Amino acid sequence: MLVQATVEDGHAGLLGSFTRFREQYPALTIRGTIAQQSNWDDDLAAKTFDPLHELGVRSIRVHGFYGGSGGDPTAICRTLRSLAASYPVRTHGWSISAQLPLKTWAALSEILLEDPELSQLRLIADHNACSTPADLGGADLESFLELLRSGRVHVKISALYRRSPTDIQAMRGIVQRFAQAASDALLWKSDWPHCDTTSGGDSLPPLRGPHEVATELRLLRDWLTEDQWRKMLCENPQRAFA
């Protein structure tokens, strides 16, 4: 699964990666996620999105932090309504992958489950639904777990260091709560190459390397049962991005 970074200007880089990876790894099934753009022309929708679907794109990413309004449930609801009516969602059944604060997921929980327009959306909560160890036992996390149990929402387990910078092992309880609530909802992503868009200067921290991805995977393998692990890495993504 190749994901267009929010900081990219359009999805040309994603398409280039598709071409390169298909040449290098012809036996792999490659899928993609493109970032939401404000200049999509509905009159050219088929011409725009049919080739992307044929290529392997299956999801649209909404970033509620970087230039977004993730903290405003009303604004996010408007965005989701717009996407629910969009050509790739209506015609091809693309999912919406959203990076939103846990509090926003909780605030949207009821309407996502009951609203006729939104209840048909297939949603993916990016970056562990932005939950942290401090959210364990809290009402917002419990509301999000109800979304997982509904079968309407997947959650991407990724970048544990973002949610618990000083001790990623503290995320064990969060991951296990997800898995216990709905093992069919688990997805994993490497988050490579771990872009950091934090404001406050031109100097970015060093990129995290493959060894740190391997460390997270080893922890997850220890935290999850054999069945949960297999679903997260194999069965769930095959079904979510068919």
PDB file of C-alpha atoms in Angstrom:
ATOM      1  CA  MET A   1       0.000   0.000   0.000  1.00  0.00           C
ATOM      2  CA  LEU A   2       1.573   3.238  -1.209  1.00  0.00           C
ATOM      3  CA  VAL A   3       0.294   6.411   0.438  1.00  0.00           C
ATOM      4  CA  GLN A   4       0.567   9.915  -0.989  1.00  0.00           C
ATOM      5  CA  ALA A   5       2.019  12.126   1.703  1.00  0.00           C
ATOM      6  CA  THR A   6      -0.010  15.197   2.550  1.00  0.00           C
ATOM      7  CA  VAL A   7       2.955  17.454   1.841  1.00  0.00           C
ATOM      8  CA  GLU A   8       3.217  16.230  -1.762  1.00  0.00           C
ATOM      9  CA  ASP A   9       1.888  18.466  -4.547  1.00  0.00           C
ATOM     10  CA  GLY A  10      -0.516  16.090  -6.258  1.00  0.00           C
ATOM     11  CA  HIS A  11      -0.236  12.368  -6.777  1.00  0.00           C
ATOM     12  CA  ALA A  12       2.380  12.278  -9.550  1.00  0.00           C
ATOM     13  CA  GLY A  13       4.935  10.839  -7.135  1.00  0.00           C
ATOM     14  CA  LEU A  14       2.542   8.079  -6.120  1.00  0.00           C
ATOM     15  CA  LEU A  15       1.928   7.147  -9.760  1.00  0.00           C
ATOM     16  CA  GLY A  16       5.659   7.083 -10.389  1.00  0.00           C
ATOM     17  CA  SER A  17       6.144   4.738  -7.459  1.00  0.00           C
ATOM     18  CA  PHE A  18       3.420   2.449  -8.808  1.00  0.00           C
ATOM     19  CA  THR A  19       5.223   2.193 -12.134  1.00  0.00           C
ATOM     20  CA  ARG A  20       8.615   1.582 -10.552  1.00  0.00           C
ATOM     21  CA  PHE A  21       7.378  -0.992  -8.040  1.00  0.00           C
ATOM     22  CA  ARG A  22       5.446  -2.943 -10.663  1.00  0.00           C
ATOM     23  CA  GLU A  23       8.593  -3.204 -12.721  1.00  0.00           C
ATOM     24  CA  GLN A  24      10.686  -4.287  -9.736  1.00  0.00           C
ATOM     25  CA  TYR A  25       8.115  -6.534  -8.019  1.00  0.00           C
ATOM     26  CA  PRO A  26       5.754  -7.908 -10.704  1.00  0.00           C
ATOM     27  CA  ALA A  27       4.386 -10.620  -8.389  1.00  0.00           C
ATOM     28  CA  LEU A  28       3.125  -8.153  -5.758  1.00  0.00           C
ATOM     29  CA  THR A  29      -0.388  -6.732  -5.523  1.00  0.00           C
ATOM     30  CA  ILE A  30       0.109  -2.994  -5.138  1.00  0.00           C
ATOM     31  CA  ARG A  31      -2.559  -0.653  -3.809  1.00  0.00           C
ATOM     32  CA  GLY A  32      -2.552   3.079  -3.158  1.00  0.00           C
ATOM     33  CA  THR A  33      -4.076   5.929  -1.156  1.00  0.00           C
ATOM     34  CA  ILE A  34      -4.265   9.441  -2.586  1.00  0.00           C
ATOM     35  CA  ALA A  35      -4.607  12.611  -0.547  1.00  0.00           C
ATOM     36  CA  GLN A  36      -7.805  14.617  -0.716  1.00  0.00           C
ATOM     37  CA  GLN A  37      -7.551  17.564  -3.101  1.00  0.00           C
ATOM     38  CA  SER A  38      -9.808  20.582  -3.387  1.00  0.00           C
ATOM     39  CA  ASN A  39      -9.500  20.902  -7.185  1.00  0.00           C
ATOM     40  CA  TRP A  40     -11.145  17.618  -8.208  1.00  0.00           C
ATOM     41  CA  ASP A  41     -13.485  18.326 -11.103  1.00  0.00           C
ATOM     42  CA  ASP A  42     -16.619  16.179 -10.890  1.00  0.00           C
ATOM     43  CA  ASP A  43     -17.256  16.701 -14.610  1.00  0.00           C
ATOM     44  CA  LEU A  44     -13.986  14.905 -15.331  1.00  0.00           C
ATOM     45  CA  ALA A  45     -14.423  12.373 -12.547  1.00  0.00           C
ATOM     46  CA  ALA A  46     -14.462   9.210 -14.662  1.00  0.00           C
ATOM     47  CA  LYS A  47     -11.477  10.354 -16.692  1.00  0.00           C
ATOM     48  CA  THR A  48      -9.621  11.216 -13.491  1.00  0.00           C
ATOM     49  CA  PHE A  49     -10.485   8.329 -11.197  1.00  0.00           C
ATOM     50  CA  ASP A  50     -11.116   5.310 -13.426  1.00  0.00           C
ATOM     51  CA  PRO A  51      -7.435   5.081 -14.424  1.00  0.00           C
ATOM     52  CA  LEU A  52      -6.396   5.501 -10.777  1.00  0.00           C
ATOM     53  CA  HIS A  53      -8.705   2.672  -9.735  1.00  0.00           C
ATOM     54  CA  GLU A  54      -7.384   0.476 -12.522  1.00  0.00           C
ATOM     55  CA  LEU A  55      -3.863   1.245 -11.343  1.00  0.00           C
ATOM     56  CA  GLY A  56      -4.686   0.148  -7.804  1.00  0.00           C
ATOM     57  CA  VAL A  57      -5.768   3.216  -5.810  1.00  0.00           C
ATOM     58  CA  ARG A  58      -8.427   2.254  -3.266  1.00  0.00           C
ATOM     59  CA  SER A  59      -8.575   5.021  -0.659  1.00  0.00           C
ATOM     60  CA  ILE A  60      -8.639   8.790  -0.118  1.00  0.00           C
ATOM     61  CA  ARG A  61      -6.675  10.284   2.753  1.00  0.00           C
ATOM     62  CA  VAL A  62      -7.970  13.154   4.889  1.00  0.00           C
ATOM     63  CA  HIS A  63      -5.377  14.781   7.142  1.00  0.00           C
ATOM     64  CA  GLY A  64      -7.062  16.564  10.013  1.00  0.00           C
ATOM     65  CA  PHE A  65      -3.871  18.096  11.359  1.00  0.00           C
ATOM     66  CA  TYR A  66      -1.592  19.281   8.562  1.00  0.00           C
ATOM     67  CA  GLY A  67      -3.567  22.157   7.058  1.00  0.00           C
ATOM     68  CA  GLY A  68      -6.813  20.502   8.144  1.00  0.00           C
ATOM     69  CA  SER A  69      -9.676  21.014  10.558  1.00  0.00           C
ATOM     70  CA  GLY A  70      -9.501  17.718  12.434  1.00  0.00           C
ATOM     71  CA  GLY A  71     -10.469  19.296  15.728  1.00  0.00           C
ATOM     72  CA  ASP A  72     -13.797  20.525  14.354  1.00  0.00           C
ATOM     73  CA  PRO A  73     -16.263  17.605  14.088  1.00  0.00           C
ATOM     74  CA  THR A  74     -18.749  19.741  12.132  1.00  0.00           C
ATOM     75  CA  ALA A  75     -16.166  20.606   9.483  1.00  0.00           C
ATOM     76  CA  ILE A  76     -14.992  16.999   9.250  1.00  0.00           C
ATOM     77  CA  CYS A  77     -18.594  15.863   8.893  1.00  0.00           C
ATOM     78  CA  ARG A  78     -19.013  18.223   5.923  1.00  0.00           C
ATOM     79  CA  THR A  79     -15.854  16.813   4.373  1.00  0.00           C
ATOM     80  CA  LEU A  80     -17.058  13.242   4.819  1.00  0.00           C
ATOM     81  CA  ARG A  81     -20.456  14.072   3.301  1.00  0.00           C
ATOM     82  CA  SER A  82     -18.707  15.568   0.289  1.00  0.00           C
ATOM     83  CA  LEU A  83     -16.503  12.514  -0.103  1.00  0.00           C
ATOM     84  CA  ALA A  84     -19.461  10.156   0.337  1.00  0.00           C
ATOM     85  CA  ALA A  85     -21.022  11.800  -2.730  1.00  0.00           C
ATOM     86  CA  SER A  86     -17.799  11.807  -4.747  1.00  0.00           C
ATOM     87  CA  TYR A  87     -17.296   9.690  -7.861  1.00  0.00           C
ATOM     88  CA  PRO A  88     -14.571   7.328  -6.568  1.00  0.00           C
ATOM     89  CA  VAL A  89     -16.533   6.505  -3.419  1.00  0.00           C
ATOM     90  CA  ARG A  90     -19.907   6.119  -5.152  1.00  0.00           C
ATOM     91  CA  THR A  91     -18.612   4.246  -8.197  1.00  0.00           C
ATOM     92  CA  HIS A  92     -15.595   2.323  -6.972  1.00  0.00           C
ATOM     93  CA  GLY A  93     -16.303   2.035  -3.256  1.00  0.00           C
ATOM     94  CA  TRP A  94     -13.070   3.679  -2.164  1.00  0.00           C
ATOM     95  CA  SER A  95     -12.524   4.022   1.566  1.00  0.00           C
ATOM     96  CA  ILE A  96     -11.682   7.204   3.467  1.00  0.00           C
ATOM     97  CA  SER A  97      -8.517   7.101   5.555  1.00  0.00           C
ATOM     98  CA  ALA A  98      -8.631   9.935   8.091  1.00  0.00           C
ATOM     99  CA  GLN A  99      -6.071  11.150  10.599  1.00  0.00           C
ATOM    100  CA  LEU A 100      -8.193  12.806  13.273  1.00  0.00           C
ATOM    101  CA  PRO A 101      -7.902  13.429  17.016  1.00  0.00           C
ATOM    102  CA  LEU A 102      -9.422  10.674  19.121  1.00  0.00           C
ATOM    103  CA  LYS A 103     -11.852  13.234  20.547  1.00  0.00           C
ATOM    104  CA  THR A 104     -13.127  13.959  17.030  1.00  0.00           C
ATOM    105  CA  TRP A 105     -13.684  10.260  16.313  1.00  0.00           C
ATOM    106  CA  ALA A 106     -15.641  10.035  19.554  1.00  0.00           C
ATOM    107  CA  ALA A 107     -17.730  13.102  18.722  1.00  0.00           C
ATOM    108  CA  LEU A 108     -18.559  11.676  15.285  1.00  0.00           C
ATOM    109  CA  SER A 109     -19.307   8.165  16.490  1.00  0.00           C
ATOM    110  CA  GLU A 110     -23.096   8.415  16.681  1.00  0.00           C
ATOM    111  CA  ILE A 111     -23.588  10.231  13.378  1.00  0.00           C
ATOM    112  CA  LEU A 112     -21.202   7.905  11.542  1.00  0.00           C
ATOM    113  CA  LEU A 113     -23.264   4.930  12.634  1.00  0.00           C
ATOM    114  CA  GLU A 114     -26.737   6.382  12.145  1.00  0.00           C
ATOM    115  CA  ASP A 115     -26.658   8.989   9.368  1.00  0.00           C
ATOM    116  CA  PRO A 116     -27.921   7.447   6.073  1.00  0.00           C
ATOM    117  CA  GLU A 117     -25.355   9.312   3.964  1.00  0.00           C
ATOM    118  CA  LEU A 118     -22.383   8.510   6.153  1.00  0.00           C
ATOM    119  CA  SER A 119     -23.341   5.018   7.269  1.00  0.00           C
ATOM    120  CA  GLN A 120     -22.283   3.661   3.875  1.00  0.00           C
ATOM    121  CA  LEU A 121     -18.764   5.071   4.072  1.00  0.00           C
ATOM    122  CA  ARG A 122     -15.888   2.670   4.677  1.00  0.00           C
ATOM    123  CA  LEU A 123     -13.552   4.458   7.080  1.00  0.00           C
ATOM    124  CA  ILE A 124      -9.988   3.907   8.244  1.00  0.00           C
ATOM    125  CA  ALA A 125      -8.733   5.640  11.385  1.00  0.00           C
ATOM    126  CA  ASP A 126      -5.114   6.483  10.701  1.00  0.00           C
ATOM    127  CA  HIS A 127      -2.265   6.533  13.237  1.00  0.00           C
ATOM    128  CA  ASN A 128      -3.940   4.499  16.001  1.00  0.00           C
ATOM    129  CA  ALA A 129      -6.880   6.951  15.928  1.00  0.00           C
ATOM    130  CA  CYS A 130      -4.360   9.336  17.531  1.00  0.00           C
ATOM    131  CA  SER A 131      -4.904   7.633  20.888  1.00  0.00           C
ATOM    132  CA  THR A 132      -2.255   7.640  23.590  1.00  0.00           C
ATOM    133  CA  PRO A 133      -1.669   5.541  26.724  1.00  0.00           C
ATOM    134  CA  ALA A 134      -3.415   8.285  28.717  1.00  0.00           C
ATOM    135  CA  ASP A 135      -6.663   7.513  26.852  1.00  0.00           C
ATOM    136  CA  LEU A 136      -7.000   4.023  28.323  1.00  0.00           C
ATOM    137  CA  GLY A 137     -10.239   3.772  30.287  1.00  0.00           C
ATOM    138  CA  GLY A 138     -11.490   7.095  28.937  1.00  0.00           C
ATOM    139  CA  ALA A 139     -14.867   7.791  27.345  1.00  0.00           C
ATOM    140  CA  ASP A 140     -13.383   8.899  24.007  1.00  0.00           C
ATOM    141  CA  LEU A 141     -11.532   5.620  23.546  1.00  0.00           C
ATOM    142  CA  GLU A 142     -14.634   3.635  24.471  1.00  0.00           C
ATOM    143  CA  SER A 143     -16.663   5.534  21.854  1.00  0.00           C
ATOM    144  CA  PHE A 144     -14.045   4.767  19.245  1.00  0.00           C
ATOM    145  CA  LEU A 145     -14.042   1.077  20.187  1.00  0.00           C
ATOM    146  CA  GLU A 146     -17.795   1.057  19.481  1.00  0.00           C
ATOM    147  CA  LEU A 147     -17.004   2.242  15.975  1.00  0.00           C
ATOM    148  CA  LEU A 148     -14.566  -0.632  15.563  1.00  0.00           C
ATOM    149  CA  ARG A 149     -17.132  -3.133  16.818  1.00  0.00           C
ATOM    150  CA  SER A 150     -19.644  -1.852  14.262  1.00  0.00           C
ATOM    151  CA  GLY A 151     -17.533  -3.274  11.442  1.00  0.00           C
ATOM    152  CA  ARG A 152     -17.582   0.076   9.645  1.00  0.00           C
ATOM    153  CA  VAL A 153     -14.156   1.329  10.680  1.00  0.00           C
ATOM    154  CA  HIS A 154     -10.639  -0.066  10.429  1.00  0.00           C
ATOM    155  CA  VAL A 155      -7.751   1.251  12.496  1.00  0.00           C
ATOM    156  CA  LYS A 156      -4.173   1.521  11.278  1.00  0.00           C
ATOM    157  CA  ILE A 157      -1.603   0.476  13.842  1.00  0.00           C
ATOM    158  CA  SER A 158       1.410   2.608  13.023  1.00  0.00           C
ATOM    159  CA  ALA A 159       4.067   4.978  14.288  1.00  0.00           C
ATOM    160  CA  LEU A 160       3.738   4.060  17.942  1.00  0.00           C
ATOM    161  CA  TYR A 161       6.542   6.508  18.689  1.00  0.00           C
ATOM    162  CA  ARG A 162       4.266   9.411  17.732  1.00  0.00           C
ATOM    163  CA  ARG A 163       1.690   8.456  20.339  1.00  0.00           C
ATOM    164  CA  SER A 164       4.157   7.595  23.101  1.00  0.00           C
ATOM    165  CA  PRO A 165       7.531   9.194  22.263  1.00  0.00           C
ATOM    166  CA  THR A 166       9.384   8.230  25.428  1.00  0.00           C
ATOM    167  CA  ASP A 167       8.221   4.611  25.629  1.00  0.00           C
ATOM    168  CA  ILE A 168       6.459   2.906  22.731  1.00  0.00           C
ATOM    169  CA  GLN A 169       5.815  -0.147  24.914  1.00  0.00           C
ATOM    170  CA  ALA A 170       3.283   1.977  26.789  1.00  0.00           C
ATOM    171  CA  MET A 171       1.062   1.615  23.685  1.00  0.00           C
ATOM    172  CA  ARG A 172       0.532  -2.069  24.430  1.00  0.00           C
ATOM    173  CA  GLY A 173      -2.767  -1.482  26.223  1.00  0.00           C
ATOM    174  CA  ILE A 174      -4.150   0.630  23.369  1.00  0.00           C
ATOM    175  CA  VAL A 175      -3.233  -1.912  20.697  1.00  0.00           C
ATOM    176  CA  GLN A 176      -4.654  -4.787  22.712  1.00  0.00           C
ATOM    177  CA  ARG A 177      -7.916  -2.901  23.313  1.00  0.00           C
ATOM    178  CA  PHE A 178      -8.257  -2.433  19.545  1.00  0.00           C
ATOM    179  CA  ALA A 179      -7.560  -6.110  18.937  1.00  0.00           C
ATOM    180  CA  GLN A 180      -9.955  -7.297  21.632  1.00  0.00           C
ATOM    181  CA  ALA A 181     -12.732  -5.012  20.382  1.00  0.00           C
ATOM    182  CA  ALA A 182     -12.453  -6.009  16.708  1.00  0.00           C
ATOM    183  CA  SER A 183      -9.551  -8.048  15.403  1.00  0.00           C
ATOM    184  CA  ASP A 184     -11.097  -7.804  11.908  1.00  0.00           C
ATOM    185  CA  ALA A 185     -10.538  -4.023  12.034  1.00  0.00           C
ATOM    186  CA  LEU A 186      -6.754  -4.084  12.470  1.00  0.00           C
ATOM    187  CA  LEU A 187      -4.396  -2.858   9.747  1.00  0.00           C
ATOM    188  CA  TRP A 188      -0.676  -2.141   9.976  1.00  0.00           C
ATOM    189  CA  LYS A 189       1.516   0.342   8.171  1.00  0.00           C
ATOM    190  CA  SER A 190       5.204   1.053   8.434  1.00  0.00           C
ATOM    191  CA  ASP A 191       4.747   4.857   8.143  1.00  0.00           C
ATOM    192  CA  TRP A 192       7.988   4.859   6.137  1.00  0.00           C
ATOM    193  CA  PRO A 193       9.741   7.250   5.646  1.00  0.00           C
ATOM    194  CA  HIS A 194       8.329   8.826   8.812  1.00  0.00           C
ATOM    195  CA  CYS A 195       7.916  12.414   7.612  1.00  0.00           C
ATOM    196  CA  ASP A 196       7.770  15.018  10.346  1.00  0.00           C
ATOM    197  CA  THR A 197       5.750  18.136   9.495  1.00  0.00           C
ATOM    198  CA  THR A 198       6.041  19.708  12.939  1.00  0.00           C
ATOM    199  CA  SER A 199       6.247  23.476  12.657  1.00  0.00           C
ATOM    200  CA  GLY A 200       8.930  25.492  14.367  1.00  0.00           C
ATOM    201  CA  GLY A 201      12.029  25.566  12.232  1.00  0.00           C
ATOM    202  CA  ASP A 202      13.751  24.255   9.138  1.00  0.00           C
ATOM    203  CA  SER A 203      15.650  21.519  10.946  1.00  0.00           C
ATOM    204  CA  LEU A 204      13.858  18.163  10.902  1.00  0.00           C
ATOM    205  CA  PRO A 205      14.768  15.271  13.177  1.00  0.00           C
ATOM    206  CA  PRO A 206      16.611  12.326  11.602  1.00  0.00           C
ATOM    207  CA  LEU A 207      14.415   9.890   9.695  1.00  0.00           C
ATOM    208  CA  ARG A 208      13.749   6.665  11.503  1.00  0.00           C
ATOM    209  CA  GLY A 209      15.282   3.617   9.872  1.00  0.00           C
ATOM    210  CA  PRO A 210      14.022   0.114   9.015  1.00  0.00           C
ATOM    211  CA  HIS A 211      15.426  -1.250  12.283  1.00  0.00           C
ATOM    212  CA  GLU A 212      12.911   0.870  14.210  1.00  0.00           C
ATOM    213  CA  VAL A 213      10.060  -0.436  12.078  1.00  0.00           C
ATOM    214  CA  ALA A 214      11.291  -3.950  12.888  1.00  0.00           C
ATOM    215  CA  THR A 215      11.296  -3.104  16.593  1.00  0.00           C
ATOM    216  CA  GLU A 216       7.654  -2.026  16.445  1.00  0.00           C
ATOM    217  CA  LEU A 217       6.724  -5.197  14.577  1.00  0.00           C
ATOM    218  CA  ARG A 218       8.450  -7.364  17.163  1.00  0.00           C
ATOM    219  CA  LEU A 219       6.492  -5.637  19.927  1.00  0.00           C
ATOM    220  CA  LEU A 220       3.211  -6.039  18.065  1.00  0.00           C
ATOM    221  CA  ARG A 221       3.924  -9.718  17.503  1.00  0.00           C
ATOM    222  CA  ASP A 222       4.327 -10.093  21.250  1.00  0.00           C
ATOM    223  CA  TRP A 223       1.190  -8.109  22.096  1.00  0.00           C
ATOM    224  CA  LEU A 224      -1.197  -9.855  19.684  1.00  0.00           C
ATOM    225  CA  THR A 225      -2.434 -13.404  19.478  1.00  0.00           C
ATOM    226  CA  GLU A 226      -1.578 -15.519  16.447  1.00  0.00           C
ATOM    227  CA  ASP A 227      -5.063 -14.952  15.048  1.00  0.00           C
ATOM    228  CA  GLN A 228      -4.951 -11.173  15.579  1.00  0.00           C
ATOM    229  CA  TRP A 229      -1.477 -10.947  14.033  1.00  0.00           C
ATOM    230  CA  ARG A 230      -2.486 -12.907  10.931  1.00  0.00           C
ATOM    231  CA  LYS A 231      -5.612 -10.810  10.442  1.00  0.00           C
ATOM    232  CA  MET A 232      -3.726  -7.511  10.808  1.00  0.00           C
ATOM    233  CA  LEU A 233      -1.018  -8.342   8.288  1.00  0.00           C
ATOM    234  CA  CYS A 234      -2.815 -10.624   5.815  1.00  0.00           C
ATOM    235  CA  GLU A 235      -6.559 -11.097   5.893  1.00  0.00           C
ATOM    236  CA  ASN A 236      -7.771  -7.606   6.808  1.00  0.00           C
ATOM    237  CA  PRO A 237      -5.767  -5.630   4.219  1.00  0.00           C
ATOM    238  CA  GLN A 238      -6.704  -8.121   1.493  1.00  0.00           C
ATOM    239  CA  ARG A 239     -10.367  -7.509   2.290  1.00  0.00           C
ATOM    240  CA  ALA A 240     -10.100  -3.735   2.904  1.00  0.00           C
ATOM    241  CA  PHE A 241      -8.168  -2.989  -0.294  1.00  0.00           C
ATOM    242  CA  ALA A 242      -9.493  -5.635  -2.703  1.00  0.00           C
TER     243      ALA A 242
END
